[in-house]
mmCIF file of C-alpha atoms and ligand atoms in Angstrom:
data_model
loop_
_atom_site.group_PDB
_atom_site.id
_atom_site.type_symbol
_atom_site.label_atom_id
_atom_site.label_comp_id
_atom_site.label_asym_id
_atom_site.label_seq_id
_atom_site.Cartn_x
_atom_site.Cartn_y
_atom_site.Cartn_z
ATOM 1 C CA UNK A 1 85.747 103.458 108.550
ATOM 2 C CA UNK A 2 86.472 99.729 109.187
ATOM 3 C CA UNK A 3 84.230 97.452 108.494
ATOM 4 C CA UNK A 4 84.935 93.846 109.291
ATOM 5 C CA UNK A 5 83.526 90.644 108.301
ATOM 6 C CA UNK A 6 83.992 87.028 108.805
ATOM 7 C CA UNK A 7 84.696 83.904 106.057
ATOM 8 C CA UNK A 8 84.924 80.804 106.363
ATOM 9 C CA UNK A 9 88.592 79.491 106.051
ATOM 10 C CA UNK A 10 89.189 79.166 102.646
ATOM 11 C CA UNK A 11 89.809 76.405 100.582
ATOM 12 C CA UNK A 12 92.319 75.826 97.689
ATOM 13 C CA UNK A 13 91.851 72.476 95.460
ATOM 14 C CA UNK A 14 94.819 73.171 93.221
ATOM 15 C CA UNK A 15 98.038 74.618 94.540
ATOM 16 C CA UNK A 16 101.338 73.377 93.759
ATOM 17 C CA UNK A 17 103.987 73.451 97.574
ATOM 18 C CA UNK A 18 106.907 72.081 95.382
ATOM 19 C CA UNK A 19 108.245 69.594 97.707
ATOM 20 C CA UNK A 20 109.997 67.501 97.048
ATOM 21 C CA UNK A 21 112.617 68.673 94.379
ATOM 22 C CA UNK A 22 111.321 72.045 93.625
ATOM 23 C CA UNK A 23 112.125 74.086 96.922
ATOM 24 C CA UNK A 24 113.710 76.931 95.495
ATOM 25 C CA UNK A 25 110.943 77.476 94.174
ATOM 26 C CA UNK A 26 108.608 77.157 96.886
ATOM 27 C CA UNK A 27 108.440 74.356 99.994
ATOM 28 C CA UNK A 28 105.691 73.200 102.346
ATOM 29 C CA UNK A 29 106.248 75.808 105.017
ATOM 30 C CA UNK A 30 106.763 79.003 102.999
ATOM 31 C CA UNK A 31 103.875 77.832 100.585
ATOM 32 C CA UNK A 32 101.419 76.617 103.536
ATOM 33 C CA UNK A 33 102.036 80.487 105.174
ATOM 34 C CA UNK A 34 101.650 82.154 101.861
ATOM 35 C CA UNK A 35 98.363 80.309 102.099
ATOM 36 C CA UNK A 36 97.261 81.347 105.462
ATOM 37 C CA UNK A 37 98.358 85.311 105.036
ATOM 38 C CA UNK A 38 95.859 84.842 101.820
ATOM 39 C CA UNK A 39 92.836 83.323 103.955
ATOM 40 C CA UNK A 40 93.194 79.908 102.635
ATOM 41 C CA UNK A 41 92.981 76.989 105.942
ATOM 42 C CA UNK A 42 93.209 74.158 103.496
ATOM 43 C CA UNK A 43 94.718 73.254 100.117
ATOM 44 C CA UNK A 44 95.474 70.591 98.316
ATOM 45 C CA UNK A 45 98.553 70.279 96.586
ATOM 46 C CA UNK A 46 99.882 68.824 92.654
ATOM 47 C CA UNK A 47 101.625 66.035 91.887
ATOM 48 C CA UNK A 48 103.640 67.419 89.545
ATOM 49 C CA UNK A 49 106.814 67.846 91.559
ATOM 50 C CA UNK A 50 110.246 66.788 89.805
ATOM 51 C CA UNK A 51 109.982 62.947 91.416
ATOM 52 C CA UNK A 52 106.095 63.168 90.121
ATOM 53 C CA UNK A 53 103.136 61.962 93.009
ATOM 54 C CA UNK A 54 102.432 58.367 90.545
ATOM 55 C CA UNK A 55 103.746 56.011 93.524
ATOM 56 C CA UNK A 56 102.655 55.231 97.325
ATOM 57 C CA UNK A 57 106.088 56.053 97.604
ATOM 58 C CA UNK A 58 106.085 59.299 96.544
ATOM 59 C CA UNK A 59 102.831 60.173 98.522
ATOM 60 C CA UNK A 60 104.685 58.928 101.785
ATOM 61 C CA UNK A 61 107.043 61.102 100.818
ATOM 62 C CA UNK A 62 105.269 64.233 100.836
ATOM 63 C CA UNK A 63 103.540 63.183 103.714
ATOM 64 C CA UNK A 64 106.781 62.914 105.915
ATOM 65 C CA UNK A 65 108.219 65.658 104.666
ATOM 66 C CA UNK A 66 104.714 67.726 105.544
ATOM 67 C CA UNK A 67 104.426 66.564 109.050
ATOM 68 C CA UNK A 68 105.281 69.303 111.502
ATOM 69 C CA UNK A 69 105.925 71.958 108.641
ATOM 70 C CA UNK A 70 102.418 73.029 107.782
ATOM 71 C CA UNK A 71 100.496 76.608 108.767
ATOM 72 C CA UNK A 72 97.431 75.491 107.333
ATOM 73 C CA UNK A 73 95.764 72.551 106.670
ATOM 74 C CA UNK A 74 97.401 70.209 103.283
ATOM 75 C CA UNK A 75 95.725 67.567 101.609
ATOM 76 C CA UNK A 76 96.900 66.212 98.267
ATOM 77 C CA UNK A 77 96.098 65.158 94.611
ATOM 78 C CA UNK A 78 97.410 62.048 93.000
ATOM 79 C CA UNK A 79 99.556 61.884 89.691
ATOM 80 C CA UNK A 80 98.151 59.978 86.441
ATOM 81 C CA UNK A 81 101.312 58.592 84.840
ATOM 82 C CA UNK A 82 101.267 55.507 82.249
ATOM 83 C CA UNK A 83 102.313 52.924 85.192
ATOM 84 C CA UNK A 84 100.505 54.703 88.072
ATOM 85 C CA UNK A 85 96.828 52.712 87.830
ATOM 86 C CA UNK A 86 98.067 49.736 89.723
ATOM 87 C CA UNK A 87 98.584 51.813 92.393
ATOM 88 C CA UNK A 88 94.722 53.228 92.635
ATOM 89 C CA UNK A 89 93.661 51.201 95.151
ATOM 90 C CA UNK A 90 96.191 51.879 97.681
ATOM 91 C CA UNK A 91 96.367 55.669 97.339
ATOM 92 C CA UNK A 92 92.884 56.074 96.993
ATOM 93 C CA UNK A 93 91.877 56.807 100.916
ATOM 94 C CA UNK A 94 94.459 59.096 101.422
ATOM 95 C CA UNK A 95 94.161 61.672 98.618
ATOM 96 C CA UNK A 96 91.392 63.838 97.562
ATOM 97 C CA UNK A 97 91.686 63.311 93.391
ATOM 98 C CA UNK A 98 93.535 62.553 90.785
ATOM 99 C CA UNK A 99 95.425 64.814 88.771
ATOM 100 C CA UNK A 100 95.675 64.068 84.831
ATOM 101 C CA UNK A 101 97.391 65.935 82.626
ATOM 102 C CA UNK A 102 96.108 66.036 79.049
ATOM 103 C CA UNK A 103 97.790 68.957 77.516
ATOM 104 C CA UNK A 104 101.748 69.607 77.604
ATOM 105 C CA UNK A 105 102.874 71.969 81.237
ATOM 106 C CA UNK A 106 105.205 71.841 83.959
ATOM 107 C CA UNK A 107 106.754 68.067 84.838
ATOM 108 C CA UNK A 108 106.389 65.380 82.508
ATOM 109 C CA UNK A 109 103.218 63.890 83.098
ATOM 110 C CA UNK A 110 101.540 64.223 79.619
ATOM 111 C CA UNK A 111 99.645 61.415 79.007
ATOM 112 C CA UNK A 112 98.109 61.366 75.454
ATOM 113 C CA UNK A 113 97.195 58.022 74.148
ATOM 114 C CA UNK A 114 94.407 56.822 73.908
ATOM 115 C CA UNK A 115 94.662 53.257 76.155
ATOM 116 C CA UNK A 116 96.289 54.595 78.872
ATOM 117 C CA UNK A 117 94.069 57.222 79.494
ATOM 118 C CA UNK A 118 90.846 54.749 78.819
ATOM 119 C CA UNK A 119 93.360 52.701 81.846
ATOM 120 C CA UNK A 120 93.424 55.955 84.158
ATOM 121 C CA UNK A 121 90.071 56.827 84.041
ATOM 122 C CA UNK A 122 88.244 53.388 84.044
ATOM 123 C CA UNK A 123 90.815 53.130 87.323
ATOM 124 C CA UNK A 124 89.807 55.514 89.154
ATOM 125 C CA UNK A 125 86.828 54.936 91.800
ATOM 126 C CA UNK A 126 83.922 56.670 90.603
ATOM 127 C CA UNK A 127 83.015 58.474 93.835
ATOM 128 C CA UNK A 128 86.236 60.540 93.373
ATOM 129 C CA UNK A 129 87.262 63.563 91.927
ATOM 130 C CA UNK A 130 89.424 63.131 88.319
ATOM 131 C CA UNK A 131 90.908 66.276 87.859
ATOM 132 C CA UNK A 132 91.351 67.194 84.338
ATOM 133 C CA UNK A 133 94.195 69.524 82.603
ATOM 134 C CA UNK A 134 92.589 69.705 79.315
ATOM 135 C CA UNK A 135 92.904 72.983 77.309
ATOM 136 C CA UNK A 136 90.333 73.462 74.048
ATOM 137 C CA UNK A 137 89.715 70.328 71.837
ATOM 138 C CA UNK A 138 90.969 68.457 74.343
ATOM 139 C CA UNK A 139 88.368 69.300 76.953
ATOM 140 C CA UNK A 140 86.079 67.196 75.156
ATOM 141 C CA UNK A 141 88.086 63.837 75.339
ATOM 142 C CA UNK A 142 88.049 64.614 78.530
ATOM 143 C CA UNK A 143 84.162 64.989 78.828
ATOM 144 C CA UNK A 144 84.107 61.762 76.631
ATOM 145 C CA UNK A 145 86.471 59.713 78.482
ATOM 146 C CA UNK A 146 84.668 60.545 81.798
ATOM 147 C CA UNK A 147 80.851 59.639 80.637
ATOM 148 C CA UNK A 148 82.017 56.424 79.172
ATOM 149 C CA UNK A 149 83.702 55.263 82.472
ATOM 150 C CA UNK A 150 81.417 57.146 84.555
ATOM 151 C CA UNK A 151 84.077 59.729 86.700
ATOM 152 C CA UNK A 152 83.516 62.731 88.543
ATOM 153 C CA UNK A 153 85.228 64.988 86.237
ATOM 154 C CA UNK A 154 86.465 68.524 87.383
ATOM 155 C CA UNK A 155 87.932 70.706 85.009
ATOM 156 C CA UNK A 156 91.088 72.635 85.985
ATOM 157 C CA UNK A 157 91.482 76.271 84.747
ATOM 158 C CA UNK A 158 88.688 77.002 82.518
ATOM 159 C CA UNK A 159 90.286 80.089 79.938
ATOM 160 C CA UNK A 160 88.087 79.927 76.952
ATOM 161 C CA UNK A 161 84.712 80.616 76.098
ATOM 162 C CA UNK A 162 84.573 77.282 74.480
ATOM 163 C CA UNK A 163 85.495 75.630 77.723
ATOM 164 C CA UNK A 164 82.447 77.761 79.666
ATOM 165 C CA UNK A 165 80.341 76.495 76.812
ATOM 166 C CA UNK A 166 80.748 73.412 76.610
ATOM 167 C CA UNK A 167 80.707 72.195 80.135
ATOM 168 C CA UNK A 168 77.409 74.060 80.674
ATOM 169 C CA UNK A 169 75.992 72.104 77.976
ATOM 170 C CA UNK A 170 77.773 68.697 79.697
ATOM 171 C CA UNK A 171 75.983 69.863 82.909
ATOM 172 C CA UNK A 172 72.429 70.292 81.231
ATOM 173 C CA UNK A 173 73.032 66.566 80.323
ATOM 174 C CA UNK A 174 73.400 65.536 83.829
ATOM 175 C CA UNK A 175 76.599 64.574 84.202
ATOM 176 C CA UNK A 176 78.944 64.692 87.210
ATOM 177 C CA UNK A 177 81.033 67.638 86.312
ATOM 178 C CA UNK A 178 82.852 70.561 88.018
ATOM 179 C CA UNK A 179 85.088 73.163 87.047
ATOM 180 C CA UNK A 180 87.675 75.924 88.562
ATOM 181 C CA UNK A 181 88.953 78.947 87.173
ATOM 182 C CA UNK A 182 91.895 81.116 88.266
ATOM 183 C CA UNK A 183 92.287 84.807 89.102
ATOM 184 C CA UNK A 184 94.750 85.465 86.648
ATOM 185 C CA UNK A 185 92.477 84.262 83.745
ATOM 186 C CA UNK A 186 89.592 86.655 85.276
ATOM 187 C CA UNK A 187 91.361 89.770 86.076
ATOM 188 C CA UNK A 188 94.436 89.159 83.348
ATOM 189 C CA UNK A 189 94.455 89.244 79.528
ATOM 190 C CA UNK A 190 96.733 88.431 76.322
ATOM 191 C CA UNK A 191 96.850 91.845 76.456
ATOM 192 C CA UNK A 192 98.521 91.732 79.566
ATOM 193 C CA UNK A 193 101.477 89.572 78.181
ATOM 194 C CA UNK A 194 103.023 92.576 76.651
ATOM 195 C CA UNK A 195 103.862 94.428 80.226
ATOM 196 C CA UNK A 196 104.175 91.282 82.390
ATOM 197 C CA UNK A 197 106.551 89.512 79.882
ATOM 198 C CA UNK A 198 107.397 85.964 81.372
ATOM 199 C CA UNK A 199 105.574 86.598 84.433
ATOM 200 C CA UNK A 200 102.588 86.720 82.022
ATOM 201 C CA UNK A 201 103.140 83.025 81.523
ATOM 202 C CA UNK A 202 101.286 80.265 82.589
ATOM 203 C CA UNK A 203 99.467 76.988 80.946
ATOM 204 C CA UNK A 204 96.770 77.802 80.300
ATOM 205 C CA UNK A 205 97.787 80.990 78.879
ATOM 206 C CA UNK A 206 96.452 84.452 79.463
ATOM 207 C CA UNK A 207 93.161 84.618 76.781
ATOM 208 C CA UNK A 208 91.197 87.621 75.348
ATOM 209 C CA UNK A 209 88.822 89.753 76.671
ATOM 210 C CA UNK A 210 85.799 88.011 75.269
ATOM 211 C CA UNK A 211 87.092 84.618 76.725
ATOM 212 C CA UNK A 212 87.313 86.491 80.013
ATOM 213 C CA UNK A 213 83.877 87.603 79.685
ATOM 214 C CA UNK A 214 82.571 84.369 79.008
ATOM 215 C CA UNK A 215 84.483 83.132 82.417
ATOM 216 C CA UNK A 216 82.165 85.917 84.551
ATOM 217 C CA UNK A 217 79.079 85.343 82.962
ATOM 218 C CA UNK A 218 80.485 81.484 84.556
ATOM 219 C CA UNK A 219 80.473 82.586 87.652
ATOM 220 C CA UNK A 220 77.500 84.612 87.756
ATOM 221 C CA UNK A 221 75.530 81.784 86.298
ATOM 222 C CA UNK A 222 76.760 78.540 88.153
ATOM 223 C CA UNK A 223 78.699 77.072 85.550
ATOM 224 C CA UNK A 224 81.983 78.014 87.084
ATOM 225 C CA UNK A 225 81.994 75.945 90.521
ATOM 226 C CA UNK A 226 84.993 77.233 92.259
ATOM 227 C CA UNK A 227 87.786 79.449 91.873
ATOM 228 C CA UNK A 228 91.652 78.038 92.512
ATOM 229 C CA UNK A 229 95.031 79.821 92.818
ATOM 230 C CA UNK A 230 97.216 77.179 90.295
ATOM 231 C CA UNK A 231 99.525 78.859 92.916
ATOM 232 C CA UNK A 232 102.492 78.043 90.645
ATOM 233 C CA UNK A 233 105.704 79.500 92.002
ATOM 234 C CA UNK A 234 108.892 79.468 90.326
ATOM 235 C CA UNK A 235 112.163 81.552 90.666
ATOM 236 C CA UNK A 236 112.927 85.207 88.789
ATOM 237 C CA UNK A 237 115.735 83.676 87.521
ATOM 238 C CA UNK A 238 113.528 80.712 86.228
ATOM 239 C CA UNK A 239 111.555 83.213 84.954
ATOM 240 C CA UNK A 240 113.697 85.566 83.030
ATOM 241 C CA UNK A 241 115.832 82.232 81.875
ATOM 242 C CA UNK A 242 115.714 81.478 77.756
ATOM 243 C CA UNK A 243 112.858 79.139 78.431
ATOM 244 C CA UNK A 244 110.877 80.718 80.428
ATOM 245 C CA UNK A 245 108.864 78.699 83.409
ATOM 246 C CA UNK A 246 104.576 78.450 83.159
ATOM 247 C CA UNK A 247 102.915 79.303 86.090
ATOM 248 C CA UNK A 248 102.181 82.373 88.526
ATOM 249 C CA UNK A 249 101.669 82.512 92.347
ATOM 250 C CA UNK A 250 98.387 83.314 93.590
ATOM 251 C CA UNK A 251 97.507 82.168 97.114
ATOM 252 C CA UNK A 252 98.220 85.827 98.642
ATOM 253 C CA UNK A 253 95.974 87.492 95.676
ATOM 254 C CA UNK A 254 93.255 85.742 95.188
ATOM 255 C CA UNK A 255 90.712 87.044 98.358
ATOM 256 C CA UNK A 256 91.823 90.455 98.032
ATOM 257 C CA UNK A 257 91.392 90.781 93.800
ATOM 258 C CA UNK A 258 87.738 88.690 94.816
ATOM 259 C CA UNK A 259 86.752 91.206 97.622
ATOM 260 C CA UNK A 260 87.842 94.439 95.231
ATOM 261 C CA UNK A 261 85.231 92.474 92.884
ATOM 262 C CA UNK A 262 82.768 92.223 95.502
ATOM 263 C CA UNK A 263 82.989 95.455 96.332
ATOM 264 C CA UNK A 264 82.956 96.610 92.494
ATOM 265 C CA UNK A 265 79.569 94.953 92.407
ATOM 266 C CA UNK A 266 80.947 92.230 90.085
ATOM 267 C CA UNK A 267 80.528 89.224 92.275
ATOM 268 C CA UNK A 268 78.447 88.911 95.714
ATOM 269 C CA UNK A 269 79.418 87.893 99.062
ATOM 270 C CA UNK A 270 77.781 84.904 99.120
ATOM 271 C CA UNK A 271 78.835 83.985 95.842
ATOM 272 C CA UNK A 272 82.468 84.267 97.101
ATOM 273 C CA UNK A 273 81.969 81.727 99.696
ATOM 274 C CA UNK A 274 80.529 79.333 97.421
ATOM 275 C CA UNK A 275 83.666 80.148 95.197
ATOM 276 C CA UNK A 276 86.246 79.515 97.719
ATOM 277 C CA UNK A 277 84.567 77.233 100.702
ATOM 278 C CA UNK A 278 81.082 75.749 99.835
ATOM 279 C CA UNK A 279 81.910 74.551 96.447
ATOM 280 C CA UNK A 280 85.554 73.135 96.958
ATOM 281 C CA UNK A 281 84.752 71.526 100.084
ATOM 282 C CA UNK A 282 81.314 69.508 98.730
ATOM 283 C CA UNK A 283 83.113 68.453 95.270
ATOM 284 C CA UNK A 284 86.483 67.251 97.089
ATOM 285 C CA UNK A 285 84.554 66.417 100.071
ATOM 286 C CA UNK A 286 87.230 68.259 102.809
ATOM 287 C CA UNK A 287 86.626 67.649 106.156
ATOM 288 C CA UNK A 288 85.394 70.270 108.536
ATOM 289 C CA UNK A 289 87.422 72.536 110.209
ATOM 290 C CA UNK A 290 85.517 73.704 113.355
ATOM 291 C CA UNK A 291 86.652 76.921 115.134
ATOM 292 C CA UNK A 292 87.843 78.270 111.873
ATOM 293 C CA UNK A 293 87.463 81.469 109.938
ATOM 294 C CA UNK A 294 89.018 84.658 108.497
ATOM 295 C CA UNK A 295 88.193 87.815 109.332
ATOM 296 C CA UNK A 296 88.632 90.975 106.598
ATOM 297 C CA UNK A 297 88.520 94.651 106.322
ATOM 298 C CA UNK A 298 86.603 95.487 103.333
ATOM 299 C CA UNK A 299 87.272 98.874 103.286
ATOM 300 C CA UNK A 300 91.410 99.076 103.046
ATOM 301 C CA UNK A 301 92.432 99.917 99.599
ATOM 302 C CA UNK A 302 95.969 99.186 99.299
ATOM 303 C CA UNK A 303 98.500 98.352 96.309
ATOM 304 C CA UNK A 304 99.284 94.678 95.648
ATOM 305 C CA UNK A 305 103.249 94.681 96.306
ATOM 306 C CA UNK A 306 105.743 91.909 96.009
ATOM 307 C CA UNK A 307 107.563 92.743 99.041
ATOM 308 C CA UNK A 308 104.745 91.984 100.953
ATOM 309 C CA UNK A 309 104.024 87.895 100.121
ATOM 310 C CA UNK A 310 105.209 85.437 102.339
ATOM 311 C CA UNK A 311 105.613 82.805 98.938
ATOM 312 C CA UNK A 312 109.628 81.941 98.495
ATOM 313 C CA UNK A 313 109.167 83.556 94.771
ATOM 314 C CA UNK A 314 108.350 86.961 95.798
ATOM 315 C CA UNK A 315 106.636 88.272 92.544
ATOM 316 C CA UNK A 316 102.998 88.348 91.622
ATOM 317 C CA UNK A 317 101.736 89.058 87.904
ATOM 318 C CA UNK A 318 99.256 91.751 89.922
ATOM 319 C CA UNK A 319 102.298 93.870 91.579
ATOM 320 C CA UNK A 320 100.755 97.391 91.189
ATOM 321 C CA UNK A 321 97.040 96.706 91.193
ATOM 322 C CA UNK A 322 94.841 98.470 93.472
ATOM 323 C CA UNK A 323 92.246 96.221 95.596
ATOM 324 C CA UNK A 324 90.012 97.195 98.189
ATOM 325 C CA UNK A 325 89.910 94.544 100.987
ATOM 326 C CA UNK A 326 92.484 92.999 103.408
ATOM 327 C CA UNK A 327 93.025 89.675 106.106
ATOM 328 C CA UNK A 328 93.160 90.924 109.337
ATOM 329 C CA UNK A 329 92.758 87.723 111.012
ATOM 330 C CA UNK A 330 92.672 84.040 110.470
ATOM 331 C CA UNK A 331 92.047 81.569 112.990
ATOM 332 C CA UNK A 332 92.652 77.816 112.746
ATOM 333 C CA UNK A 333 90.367 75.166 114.987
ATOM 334 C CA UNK A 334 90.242 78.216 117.742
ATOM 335 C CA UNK A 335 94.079 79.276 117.025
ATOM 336 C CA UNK A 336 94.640 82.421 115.922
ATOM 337 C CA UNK A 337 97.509 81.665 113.151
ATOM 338 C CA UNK A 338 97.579 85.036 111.336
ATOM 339 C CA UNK A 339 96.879 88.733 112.968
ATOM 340 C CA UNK A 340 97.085 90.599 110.193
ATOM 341 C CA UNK A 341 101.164 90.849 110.442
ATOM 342 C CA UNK A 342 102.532 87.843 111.947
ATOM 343 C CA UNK A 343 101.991 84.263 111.385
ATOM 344 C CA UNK A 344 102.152 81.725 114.150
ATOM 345 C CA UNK A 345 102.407 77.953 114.051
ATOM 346 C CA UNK A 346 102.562 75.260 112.823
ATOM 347 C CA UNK A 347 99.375 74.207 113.208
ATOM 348 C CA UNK A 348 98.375 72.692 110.157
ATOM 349 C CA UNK A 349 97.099 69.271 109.798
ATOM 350 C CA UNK A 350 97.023 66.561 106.852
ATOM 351 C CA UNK A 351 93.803 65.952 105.516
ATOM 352 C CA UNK A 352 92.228 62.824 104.171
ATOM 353 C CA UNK A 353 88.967 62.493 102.750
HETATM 354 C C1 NCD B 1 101.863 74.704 86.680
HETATM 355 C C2 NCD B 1 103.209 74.456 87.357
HETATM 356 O O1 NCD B 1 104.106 75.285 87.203
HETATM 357 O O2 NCD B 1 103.349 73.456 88.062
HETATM 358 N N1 NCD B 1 102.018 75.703 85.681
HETATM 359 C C3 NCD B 1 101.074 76.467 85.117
HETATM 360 O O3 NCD B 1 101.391 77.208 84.206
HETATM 361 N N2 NCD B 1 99.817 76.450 85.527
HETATM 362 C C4 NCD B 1 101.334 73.419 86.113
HETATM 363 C C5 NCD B 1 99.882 73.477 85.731
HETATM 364 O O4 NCD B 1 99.010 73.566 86.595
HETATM 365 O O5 NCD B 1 99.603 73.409 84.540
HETATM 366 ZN ZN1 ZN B 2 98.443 73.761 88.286
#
């Protein structure tokens, strides 16, 4: 029995293409397909690239390199980096937030003192989204830093119960805050390290069962906002190196692991959409895409297999796990851009706010 029903296109605020000076990892037209065989019409993409997104330079960049190579739609996130605030003002119309990193990941845009991170926030216009990488303790500098200068924070990657907690209680207080959390963090473990190895690695890491917990109760009660990919690609061979790469893909396995929750009775329909569309698009404030949707089969039960993806790095942390649910269909301002086997294009524009 097949029993087919329509999304809206779905949007991504946090994916990472790779372009320029990561594509063997991953490059704007094998990441902006993996996107559109997952359901996902829009993303916007990291600046943490080798050559990091902190200059108007580096945003032209990626903007000539995009043009004419995107399936879906790609708008993108701005780099904090100690000499990047003078630049604010002339980014600021053409991206959708900026990206700060507060805790130590992939690239090299750690920023940790105190006065330049008073300089990035206070910089930043206030009707735009700061985007926060901030793991535990540090959450709460965050939270600090963004009611003293008055920001639209949005936390990346929630993990911990602590994290639920305490932007709940930030929210209660009134204050201008969002959050995301990932797929891997809801349907992985630390106890899923073990098996996956270094494809069990990503920043945040993997967190326990009662952190997980905490993340659906999230979700079911409005303190979790959206849900994002971190589709973080990197090579087998960067990988299974001696220092292992942080990050997973997840563009192609996010809709189906939400549908199999859907139809586990964990999460409802309409909650998905505000997940992945309603939520994303009101916080980051992405334009409309008319004539768009997705259309799945929530009845096909299938294994999640590597070979399958359309990302350049071929592996997923959920090879092997059943889900019930499956894109037939996705059509892009009245194109049809994925049937279910092949993907045609490009037709993917670049967004700005
Ligand atoms: C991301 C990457 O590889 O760019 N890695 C990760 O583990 N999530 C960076 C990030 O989002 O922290
Ligand atoms: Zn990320």
């Amino acid at each position: 029995m097949q029993n087919l029903i329509k999304l809206p296109g779905l949007i991504d605020v946090h994916v990472h293409l790779r372009e320029p000076g990561a594509t063997q990892k991953e490059d704007f037209q094998t990441g902006t397909r993996a996107a559109i065989a997952g359901g996902y019409t829009a993303v916007l993409d990291m600046p943490n690239n080798p050559i990091a997104t902190v200059t108007p330079q580096a945003l032209q960049e990626k903007i000539n390199l995009a043009t004419g190579k995107i399936y879906c739609d790609v708008g993108f996130n701005f780099g904090a980096g100690s000499k990047s605030v003078q630049y604010f003002p002339e980014v600021v119309d053409k991206v959708f937030g900026l990206k700060v990193y507060m805790n130590q990941t992939t690239g090299d845009l750690l920023i940790e003192d105190e006065i330049a991170l008073e300089a990035v926030f206070s910089g930043w216009p206030k009707n735009q989204v700061v985007m926060v990488h901030a793991e535990g303790d540090t959450l709460q500098k965050a939270i600090a830093l963004a009611k003293k200068f008055g920001n639209k924070l949005h936390v990346c990657h929630v993990s911990l119960k602590a994290e639920v907690e305490a932007i709940k209680s930030a929210k209660q207080t009134g204050m201008k805050i969002s959050c995301e959390c990932t797929c891997h963090h809801l349907f992985l473990t630390d106890e899923d390290v073990k098996r996956l190895g270094p494809y069990g690695m990503m920043r945040p890491p993997l967190s326990s069962k009662e952190d997980q917990q905490a993340l659906w109760q999230g979700i079911t009660d409005g303190t979790i906002d959206m849900i994002a990919s971190d589709h973080a690609p990197h090579t087998r061979e960067e990988k299974e190196g001696e220092k292992p790469a942080y990050g997973v893909p997840g563009l192609e396995t996010t809709l189906p692991l939400l549908l199999t929750a859907v139809k586990d009775k964990r999460l409802s329909l309409d909650k998905l959409i505000d997940l992945t569309y309603t939520n994303p698009k009101r916080v980051f404030n992405i334009p409309d895409q008319p004539d768009t949707f997705v259309e799945v089969d929530t009845t096909i039960r299938y294994t999640l297999d590597a070979e399958r993806l359309y990302t350049k790095c071929r592996w997923t942390p959920f090879a092997g796990m059943k889900v019930t649910g499956k894109v037939k269909k996705v059509v892009l301002r009245g194109q049809t851009v994925f049937d279910g086997q092949n993907i045609f294009g490009p037709y993917g524009q670049l967004l700005t706010p």
